[in-house]
Each structure stands twice: as C-alpha cells, then as structure tokens.
Amino acid sequence: MVWPGGALVAINLVVNYEEGGEYSLGDDGCNDTWGEYSTTVEPVWRDLGTETHFEYGSRVGVWRLARLFDEYEVPVSFGACAVALERNPGLCEWLRAREHEVIGHGYRWTDGWKLEREQEREQIRLAVDSIERMTGQRVRGWYVRSFPSVNTRELLVDGGGFLYDSDACNDELPYFVDVKGTSFLVVPYTKVFNDNRYLIAPTYSTPDDFFENLRLGLDYLLDEARKGHGSRLLTVGVHSRWSGQPNRASALERFIDYVLATDDVCFMRRLDVARFW
C-alpha cells in the first residue's frame, strides 16, 4: 500500500483547538489543570493563571499557527471543541475560507466519558450542529478529551454521518472494527508525537526536542517502508496555547520544512486518510 501520489508516509497535522471549551470555575464549579503547568487550584479560588493561558491560545497562538499553515500551504485537521469555536468567530471565518478539516473534539473540552449514554448522545448532537453552523462543515471524525466512554463509538454509528473516530492510540494505520454489525473506521491518534510532552514527563526541554522527536519518528517509519515493511501514518498533535508560542512554533515550522524537503512523504487531512482507506 502507498498513499496518494506514491508517498510511503503520510503526515497528518492535528491542531487541538480547545481554548474556550475547557473547565472553568464560572461554567463548571471547578478549574482546569491543563495550562502551562498541570496543577490543581481548589474551587474556592478562580484560577486566572490557567484561564489566561488558555486565552493566549485563542487570542495569539492559533493565529500564529494559522499564518504558518497559510505560508506553507499544508492541509491540516483542526480537532475543535464546539464551544471553543463559538467563542472565536474570527477563527471560524478563517476556516470557512480554507479547506482544512474540522474534527469533532467534543461539545466542550470536558470529561465526556463520565456522561450517561443519553447525555453523551446529546453532547455529540450539539457539537455536530454547532460546528456546522459556525464553520459550514459537517464533522466526519470524532475524538474527545483523554479517552472515550464505553458508549462513544456506538453513539457515533447510531447517529450516522461519521466516517471515523480517533479515540484510540493503538496503531500506525487505520483499521476497521465491527460495531453491532456495522463496519466502522478507526484512524488512530498518538500521545507520543504530541506537544503535550512539553508538560508531561519525559518532557521536552526545548523546542529542539519536539522537532527531533518528530524527525526521528518520520525517518524511522520511512526507512521501514523503503525496506518493504509497509507504509505508515504519522499523526502530529499540537495545541494553540502550547505550539502557538513563538519558540515552540519554530519547531513545528522546522518539521514542516523537513517534510517538504523529504521524498516519499505527503501531508494529508485526516478526512482524506479516512476516504482513501
């Protein structure tokens, strides 16, 4: 198997756009922990440090990434929380004017696996309707914060309209699963080729570490493929509040440059990977 155009490794860039959909004391009675550092502030106090760090992603970081994608003309998948998009209509206008994919990343960036089945069904419906209203796209893929519930995949199949989900991190290629007699596609995600490692041990000390992690992964997959061990999909996950920082954006830019200068590699949206499969 080779990817379109004869590529041996397909690169899918996923921007996790969560800023504005996270937990906050005003909306949920608790603070989020995924700011620039992971700490827990008791609900008695409002965590303005974490709130404003998320806000950086929507005010500054996402636009730095957007300029980068415009400059290099690479196709990207935006895994977006519906409420985060609702709170940034300018980003929705930018998405409408381009051909980047929008993946459903939950109605908000909260723990959907804690919901009862019908509550989760309603959250999926709300997210699909909201994202289509804001961006003009009917989302075809889905993944959530941390991990799905035992009901998520069945609900996606029941609801119809979805081509795939990306809640699993268990392979380097898409695969089909049986969901009560329906064949459904899984396009696996990754927590390894991901900028969350700036915060999760073992951490990246500098953006050079992130670039090296991506480069080494691509080189190894490409070498395997050229030796006849099969083509692969390399997913790269970034976040506006993290890789949208100027130093860290440089690592992503270096990797895009590296990919474009490497033979037998292509960029693909997740939707195109699913349709090809």
mmCIF file of C-alpha atoms in Angstrom:
data_model
loop_
_atom_site.group_PDB
_atom_site.id
_atom_site.type_symbol
_atom_site.label_atom_id
_atom_site.label_comp_id
_atom_site.label_asym_id
_atom_site.label_seq_id
_atom_site.Cartn_x
_atom_site.Cartn_y
_atom_site.Cartn_z
ATOM 1 C CA MET A 1 0.000 0.000 0.000
ATOM 2 C CA VAL A 2 1.178 3.507 -0.828
ATOM 3 C CA TRP A 3 -0.519 6.816 -0.143
ATOM 4 C CA PRO A 4 -1.824 9.103 -2.911
ATOM 5 C CA GLY A 5 0.977 10.287 -5.139
ATOM 6 C CA GLY A 6 3.138 7.316 -4.170
ATOM 7 C CA ALA A 7 4.045 8.524 -0.685
ATOM 8 C CA LEU A 8 5.246 5.940 1.830
ATOM 9 C CA VAL A 9 4.495 8.017 4.931
ATOM 10 C CA ALA A 10 1.503 10.317 5.298
ATOM 11 C CA ILE A 11 1.762 13.160 7.817
ATOM 12 C CA ASN A 12 -1.422 14.390 9.455
ATOM 13 C CA LEU A 13 -1.117 17.642 11.430
ATOM 14 C CA VAL A 14 -3.841 17.931 14.076
ATOM 15 C CA VAL A 15 -4.416 21.228 15.856
ATOM 16 C CA ASN A 16 -6.283 20.526 19.081
ATOM 17 C CA TYR A 17 -8.394 23.655 19.424
ATOM 18 C CA GLU A 18 -9.768 23.536 22.971
ATOM 19 C CA GLU A 19 -9.295 27.098 24.189
ATOM 20 C CA GLY A 20 -12.640 28.420 25.401
ATOM 21 C CA GLY A 21 -14.125 24.957 25.905
ATOM 22 C CA GLU A 22 -12.126 23.945 28.973
ATOM 23 C CA TYR A 23 -13.284 23.628 32.559
ATOM 24 C CA SER A 24 -13.632 26.916 34.422
ATOM 25 C CA LEU A 25 -14.932 27.892 37.831
ATOM 26 C CA GLY A 26 -17.709 30.013 36.324
ATOM 27 C CA ASP A 27 -19.002 27.313 33.965
ATOM 28 C CA ASP A 28 -18.349 24.157 35.945
ATOM 29 C CA GLY A 29 -17.573 24.970 39.563
ATOM 30 C CA CYS A 30 -14.005 23.726 39.110
ATOM 31 C CA ASN A 31 -10.783 24.854 37.447
ATOM 32 C CA ASP A 32 -8.969 23.138 34.598
ATOM 33 C CA THR A 33 -5.454 21.756 35.087
ATOM 34 C CA TRP A 34 -4.049 21.798 31.543
ATOM 35 C CA GLY A 35 -2.499 25.214 31.405
ATOM 36 C CA GLU A 36 1.217 25.810 31.038
ATOM 37 C CA TYR A 37 1.751 23.566 34.037
ATOM 38 C CA SER A 38 -0.554 20.949 35.485
ATOM 39 C CA THR A 39 -1.689 21.924 38.975
ATOM 40 C CA THR A 40 -4.992 21.835 40.798
ATOM 41 C CA VAL A 41 -6.414 25.032 42.256
ATOM 42 C CA GLU A 42 -9.214 24.323 44.708
ATOM 43 C CA PRO A 43 -12.664 25.503 43.580
ATOM 44 C CA VAL A 44 -12.765 28.178 46.275
ATOM 45 C CA TRP A 45 -10.436 30.223 44.068
ATOM 46 C CA ARG A 46 -10.738 31.078 40.411
ATOM 47 C CA ASP A 47 -7.594 30.006 38.514
ATOM 48 C CA LEU A 48 -6.961 33.093 36.401
ATOM 49 C CA GLY A 49 -3.472 31.821 35.576
ATOM 50 C CA THR A 50 -4.788 28.794 33.722
ATOM 51 C CA GLU A 51 -7.723 30.703 32.229
ATOM 52 C CA THR A 52 -5.486 33.360 30.718
ATOM 53 C CA HIS A 53 -3.046 30.742 29.430
ATOM 54 C CA PHE A 54 -5.894 29.072 27.534
ATOM 55 C CA GLU A 55 -6.928 32.524 26.336
ATOM 56 C CA TYR A 56 -3.456 33.027 24.870
ATOM 57 C CA GLY A 57 -4.185 30.091 22.572
ATOM 58 C CA SER A 58 -7.290 31.724 21.149
ATOM 59 C CA ARG A 59 -6.017 35.326 21.082
ATOM 60 C CA VAL A 60 -2.484 34.734 19.817
ATOM 61 C CA GLY A 61 -1.367 31.128 19.406
ATOM 62 C CA VAL A 62 -3.945 29.878 16.935
ATOM 63 C CA TRP A 63 -3.278 32.848 14.643
ATOM 64 C CA ARG A 64 0.465 32.178 14.671
ATOM 65 C CA LEU A 65 -0.265 28.604 13.596
ATOM 66 C CA ALA A 66 -2.772 29.822 11.006
ATOM 67 C CA ARG A 67 -0.154 32.111 9.433
ATOM 68 C CA LEU A 68 2.267 29.177 9.332
ATOM 69 C CA PHE A 69 -0.224 26.928 7.546
ATOM 70 C CA ASP A 70 -1.092 29.701 5.108
ATOM 71 C CA GLU A 71 2.570 30.322 4.313
ATOM 72 C CA TYR A 72 3.410 26.676 3.659
ATOM 73 C CA GLU A 73 0.011 25.763 2.177
ATOM 74 C CA VAL A 74 -0.203 22.474 4.070
ATOM 75 C CA PRO A 75 -3.546 20.770 4.753
ATOM 76 C CA VAL A 76 -4.401 20.493 8.435
ATOM 77 C CA SER A 77 -7.052 18.878 10.619
ATOM 78 C CA PHE A 78 -8.487 21.056 13.404
ATOM 79 C CA GLY A 79 -9.834 18.966 16.263
ATOM 80 C CA ALA A 80 -12.143 21.596 17.663
ATOM 81 C CA CYS A 81 -14.481 21.809 20.623
ATOM 82 C CA ALA A 82 -17.756 23.354 19.527
ATOM 83 C CA VAL A 83 -17.957 25.959 22.289
ATOM 84 C CA ALA A 84 -14.328 26.965 21.663
ATOM 85 C CA LEU A 85 -15.284 27.762 18.051
ATOM 86 C CA GLU A 86 -18.428 29.593 19.126
ATOM 87 C CA ARG A 87 -16.265 31.858 21.268
ATOM 88 C CA ASN A 88 -13.883 32.656 18.403
ATOM 89 C CA PRO A 89 -15.957 33.544 15.321
ATOM 90 C CA GLY A 90 -12.891 35.023 13.620
ATOM 91 C CA LEU A 91 -11.277 31.597 13.534
ATOM 92 C CA CYS A 92 -14.489 30.163 12.086
ATOM 93 C CA GLU A 93 -14.329 32.720 9.276
ATOM 94 C CA TRP A 94 -10.705 31.727 8.615
ATOM 95 C CA LEU A 95 -11.691 28.044 8.463
ATOM 96 C CA ARG A 96 -14.618 28.749 6.129
ATOM 97 C CA ALA A 97 -12.233 30.430 3.679
ATOM 98 C CA ARG A 98 -9.898 27.410 3.552
ATOM 99 C CA GLU A 99 -10.046 23.669 3.031
ATOM 100 C CA HIS A 100 -8.744 22.484 6.378
ATOM 101 C CA GLU A 101 -10.781 19.744 8.009
ATOM 102 C CA VAL A 102 -12.670 20.277 11.271
ATOM 103 C CA ILE A 103 -12.880 17.190 13.501
ATOM 104 C CA GLY A 104 -15.382 16.998 16.347
ATOM 105 C CA HIS A 105 -13.459 17.225 19.632
ATOM 106 C CA GLY A 106 -16.463 17.336 21.935
ATOM 107 C CA TYR A 107 -19.044 19.994 22.648
ATOM 108 C CA ARG A 108 -16.660 21.272 25.304
ATOM 109 C CA TRP A 109 -13.221 20.062 26.422
ATOM 110 C CA THR A 110 -14.518 18.145 29.400
ATOM 111 C CA ASP A 111 -14.597 14.516 30.546
ATOM 112 C CA GLY A 112 -17.246 13.073 28.252
ATOM 113 C CA TRP A 113 -16.547 9.555 29.476
ATOM 114 C CA LYS A 114 -18.284 10.488 32.739
ATOM 115 C CA LEU A 115 -21.621 11.156 30.999
ATOM 116 C CA GLU A 116 -24.597 8.835 30.916
ATOM 117 C CA ARG A 117 -25.293 7.375 27.471
ATOM 118 C CA GLU A 118 -28.128 9.758 26.536
ATOM 119 C CA GLN A 119 -26.246 12.749 27.888
ATOM 120 C CA GLU A 120 -23.306 11.869 25.678
ATOM 121 C CA ARG A 121 -25.579 11.395 22.675
ATOM 122 C CA GLU A 122 -26.952 14.898 23.204
ATOM 123 C CA GLN A 123 -23.446 16.369 23.564
ATOM 124 C CA ILE A 124 -22.425 14.817 20.237
ATOM 125 C CA ARG A 125 -25.553 16.204 18.563
ATOM 126 C CA LEU A 126 -24.952 19.676 19.982
ATOM 127 C CA ALA A 127 -21.335 19.638 18.819
ATOM 128 C CA VAL A 128 -22.176 18.494 15.281
ATOM 129 C CA ASP A 129 -24.883 21.134 14.891
ATOM 130 C CA SER A 130 -22.758 23.920 16.365
ATOM 131 C CA ILE A 131 -19.634 23.189 14.301
ATOM 132 C CA GLU A 132 -21.641 23.024 11.088
ATOM 133 C CA ARG A 133 -23.332 26.306 11.928
ATOM 134 C CA MET A 134 -20.028 28.031 12.764
ATOM 135 C CA THR A 135 -17.741 26.609 10.053
ATOM 136 C CA GLY A 136 -20.026 25.223 7.353
ATOM 137 C CA GLN A 137 -18.568 21.742 7.854
ATOM 138 C CA ARG A 138 -20.454 18.643 8.937
ATOM 139 C CA VAL A 139 -17.780 16.883 11.012
ATOM 140 C CA ARG A 140 -16.911 13.369 9.792
ATOM 141 C CA GLY A 141 -14.445 12.429 12.532
ATOM 142 C CA TRP A 142 -14.556 12.444 16.314
ATOM 143 C CA TYR A 143 -12.284 12.219 19.351
ATOM 144 C CA VAL A 144 -12.611 13.534 22.870
ATOM 145 C CA ARG A 145 -10.606 14.659 25.896
ATOM 146 C CA SER A 146 -8.405 11.924 27.374
ATOM 147 C CA PHE A 147 -10.418 8.898 26.289
ATOM 148 C CA PRO A 148 -13.941 7.932 25.140
ATOM 149 C CA SER A 149 -16.703 6.271 27.119
ATOM 150 C CA VAL A 150 -17.772 2.681 26.529
ATOM 151 C CA ASN A 151 -20.702 4.117 24.535
ATOM 152 C CA THR A 152 -18.951 6.654 22.297
ATOM 153 C CA ARG A 153 -18.324 4.544 19.204
ATOM 154 C CA GLU A 154 -21.816 3.052 19.212
ATOM 155 C CA LEU A 155 -23.298 6.533 19.519
ATOM 156 C CA LEU A 156 -21.278 7.762 16.527
ATOM 157 C CA VAL A 157 -22.519 4.864 14.420
ATOM 158 C CA ASP A 158 -26.096 5.272 15.666
ATOM 159 C CA GLY A 159 -26.090 8.965 14.865
ATOM 160 C CA GLY A 160 -24.824 8.479 11.326
ATOM 161 C CA GLY A 161 -22.699 10.819 9.250
ATOM 162 C CA PHE A 162 -19.357 9.885 10.800
ATOM 163 C CA LEU A 163 -16.636 8.222 8.735
ATOM 164 C CA TYR A 164 -14.207 7.533 11.571
ATOM 165 C CA ASP A 165 -13.167 8.110 15.153
ATOM 166 C CA SER A 166 -9.686 8.787 16.533
ATOM 167 C CA ASP A 167 -10.033 7.956 20.216
ATOM 168 C CA ALA A 168 -7.611 5.003 20.018
ATOM 169 C CA CYS A 169 -3.808 5.255 20.141
ATOM 170 C CA ASN A 170 -3.129 1.609 19.282
ATOM 171 C CA ASP A 171 -1.801 1.520 15.708
ATOM 172 C CA GLU A 172 0.057 3.409 12.981
ATOM 173 C CA LEU A 173 -2.535 2.672 10.310
ATOM 174 C CA PRO A 174 -6.322 2.924 10.123
ATOM 175 C CA TYR A 175 -8.362 -0.230 10.670
ATOM 176 C CA PHE A 176 -11.995 -1.314 10.708
ATOM 177 C CA VAL A 177 -13.979 -2.503 13.711
ATOM 178 C CA ASP A 178 -17.379 -4.153 13.923
ATOM 179 C CA VAL A 179 -19.946 -2.050 15.779
ATOM 180 C CA LYS A 180 -23.046 -4.209 16.191
ATOM 181 C CA GLY A 181 -22.836 -5.387 12.592
ATOM 182 C CA THR A 182 -21.627 -2.093 11.097
ATOM 183 C CA SER A 183 -18.070 -1.767 9.804
ATOM 184 C CA PHE A 184 -16.587 1.446 11.190
ATOM 185 C CA LEU A 185 -13.177 3.014 10.607
ATOM 186 C CA VAL A 186 -10.680 3.917 13.326
ATOM 187 C CA VAL A 187 -7.915 6.368 12.418
ATOM 188 C CA PRO A 188 -5.601 6.107 15.441
ATOM 189 C CA TYR A 189 -4.243 9.161 17.218
ATOM 190 C CA THR A 190 -0.997 9.484 19.215
ATOM 191 C CA LYS A 191 0.136 10.924 22.536
ATOM 192 C CA VAL A 192 3.806 10.406 21.563
ATOM 193 C CA PHE A 193 4.266 12.770 18.592
ATOM 194 C CA ASN A 194 2.488 15.465 20.534
ATOM 195 C CA ASP A 195 3.398 18.822 22.038
ATOM 196 C CA ASN A 196 1.815 17.791 25.341
ATOM 197 C CA ARG A 197 5.291 16.448 26.096
ATOM 198 C CA TYR A 198 6.326 19.992 26.922
ATOM 199 C CA LEU A 199 4.379 19.345 30.126
ATOM 200 C CA ILE A 200 4.166 15.566 30.610
ATOM 201 C CA ALA A 201 7.251 13.647 31.721
ATOM 202 C CA PRO A 202 9.514 12.824 29.993
ATOM 203 C CA THR A 203 9.289 16.436 28.888
ATOM 204 C CA TYR A 204 10.823 18.373 26.023
ATOM 205 C CA SER A 205 13.454 20.705 27.449
ATOM 206 C CA THR A 206 13.404 22.908 24.349
ATOM 207 C CA PRO A 207 11.512 23.055 21.037
ATOM 208 C CA ASP A 208 14.538 21.278 19.530
ATOM 209 C CA ASP A 209 13.432 18.174 21.451
ATOM 210 C CA PHE A 210 9.994 18.288 19.844
ATOM 211 C CA PHE A 211 11.472 18.678 16.370
ATOM 212 C CA GLU A 212 13.922 15.826 16.974
ATOM 213 C CA ASN A 213 11.135 13.587 18.231
ATOM 214 C CA LEU A 214 9.155 14.202 15.046
ATOM 215 C CA ARG A 215 12.170 13.907 12.749
ATOM 216 C CA LEU A 216 13.350 10.636 14.286
ATOM 217 C CA GLY A 217 9.880 9.164 14.033
ATOM 218 C CA LEU A 218 9.492 10.129 10.392
ATOM 219 C CA ASP A 219 12.966 8.899 9.454
ATOM 220 C CA TYR A 220 12.411 5.519 11.092
ATOM 221 C CA LEU A 221 8.984 4.982 9.523
ATOM 222 C CA LEU A 222 10.328 5.993 6.124
ATOM 223 C CA ASP A 223 13.295 3.650 6.440
ATOM 224 C CA GLU A 224 10.991 0.766 7.363
ATOM 225 C CA ALA A 225 8.733 1.494 4.407
ATOM 226 C CA ARG A 226 11.636 1.651 1.974
ATOM 227 C CA LYS A 227 12.780 -1.753 3.252
ATOM 228 C CA GLY A 228 9.379 -3.179 2.368
ATOM 229 C CA HIS A 229 7.743 -3.210 5.793
ATOM 230 C CA GLY A 230 4.767 -1.121 4.743
ATOM 231 C CA SER A 231 3.629 2.462 4.638
ATOM 232 C CA ARG A 232 2.537 4.315 7.758
ATOM 233 C CA LEU A 233 0.558 7.296 9.026
ATOM 234 C CA LEU A 234 2.354 9.734 11.334
ATOM 235 C CA THR A 235 -0.027 11.922 13.309
ATOM 236 C CA VAL A 236 1.394 15.087 14.876
ATOM 237 C CA GLY A 237 -0.736 16.668 17.597
ATOM 238 C CA VAL A 238 -0.278 20.314 18.602
ATOM 239 C CA HIS A 239 -2.206 22.826 20.691
ATOM 240 C CA SER A 240 -2.679 26.540 20.127
ATOM 241 C CA ARG A 241 -1.726 27.504 23.677
ATOM 242 C CA TRP A 242 1.483 25.452 23.539
ATOM 243 C CA SER A 243 2.819 25.280 19.971
ATOM 244 C CA GLY A 244 1.383 28.716 19.301
ATOM 245 C CA GLN A 245 4.148 30.166 21.495
ATOM 246 C CA PRO A 246 6.847 31.737 19.279
ATOM 247 C CA ASN A 247 9.684 29.459 20.386
ATOM 248 C CA ARG A 248 7.632 26.291 20.038
ATOM 249 C CA ALA A 249 6.116 27.333 16.722
ATOM 250 C CA SER A 250 9.664 27.284 15.378
ATOM 251 C CA ALA A 251 9.836 23.519 15.998
ATOM 252 C CA LEU A 252 6.670 22.929 14.006
ATOM 253 C CA GLU A 253 7.914 25.166 11.203
ATOM 254 C CA ARG A 254 11.221 23.249 11.065
ATOM 255 C CA PHE A 255 9.337 19.972 10.828
ATOM 256 C CA ILE A 256 7.089 21.230 8.020
ATOM 257 C CA ASP A 257 10.222 22.365 6.156
ATOM 258 C CA TYR A 258 11.807 18.965 6.752
ATOM 259 C CA VAL A 259 8.768 17.081 5.445
ATOM 260 C CA LEU A 260 8.512 19.215 2.323
ATOM 261 C CA ALA A 261 12.185 18.551 1.562
ATOM 262 C CA THR A 262 11.866 14.767 2.034
ATOM 263 C CA ASP A 263 10.937 12.336 -0.741
ATOM 264 C CA ASP A 264 8.120 9.781 -0.381
ATOM 265 C CA VAL A 265 6.233 11.820 2.230
ATOM 266 C CA CYS A 266 2.990 13.792 1.966
ATOM 267 C CA PHE A 267 0.676 15.850 4.159
ATOM 268 C CA MET A 268 -2.939 14.639 4.372
ATOM 269 C CA ARG A 269 -6.003 15.713 6.276
ATOM 270 C CA ARG A 270 -7.462 13.035 8.494
ATOM 271 C CA LEU A 271 -10.634 13.079 6.405
ATOM 272 C CA ASP A 272 -8.612 12.300 3.272
ATOM 273 C CA VAL A 273 -6.862 9.440 5.070
ATOM 274 C CA ALA A 274 -10.263 8.022 6.011
ATOM 275 C CA ARG A 275 -11.675 8.373 2.500
ATOM 276 C CA PHE A 276 -8.563 6.790 0.980
ATOM 277 C CA TRP A 277 -8.770 3.864 3.371
#
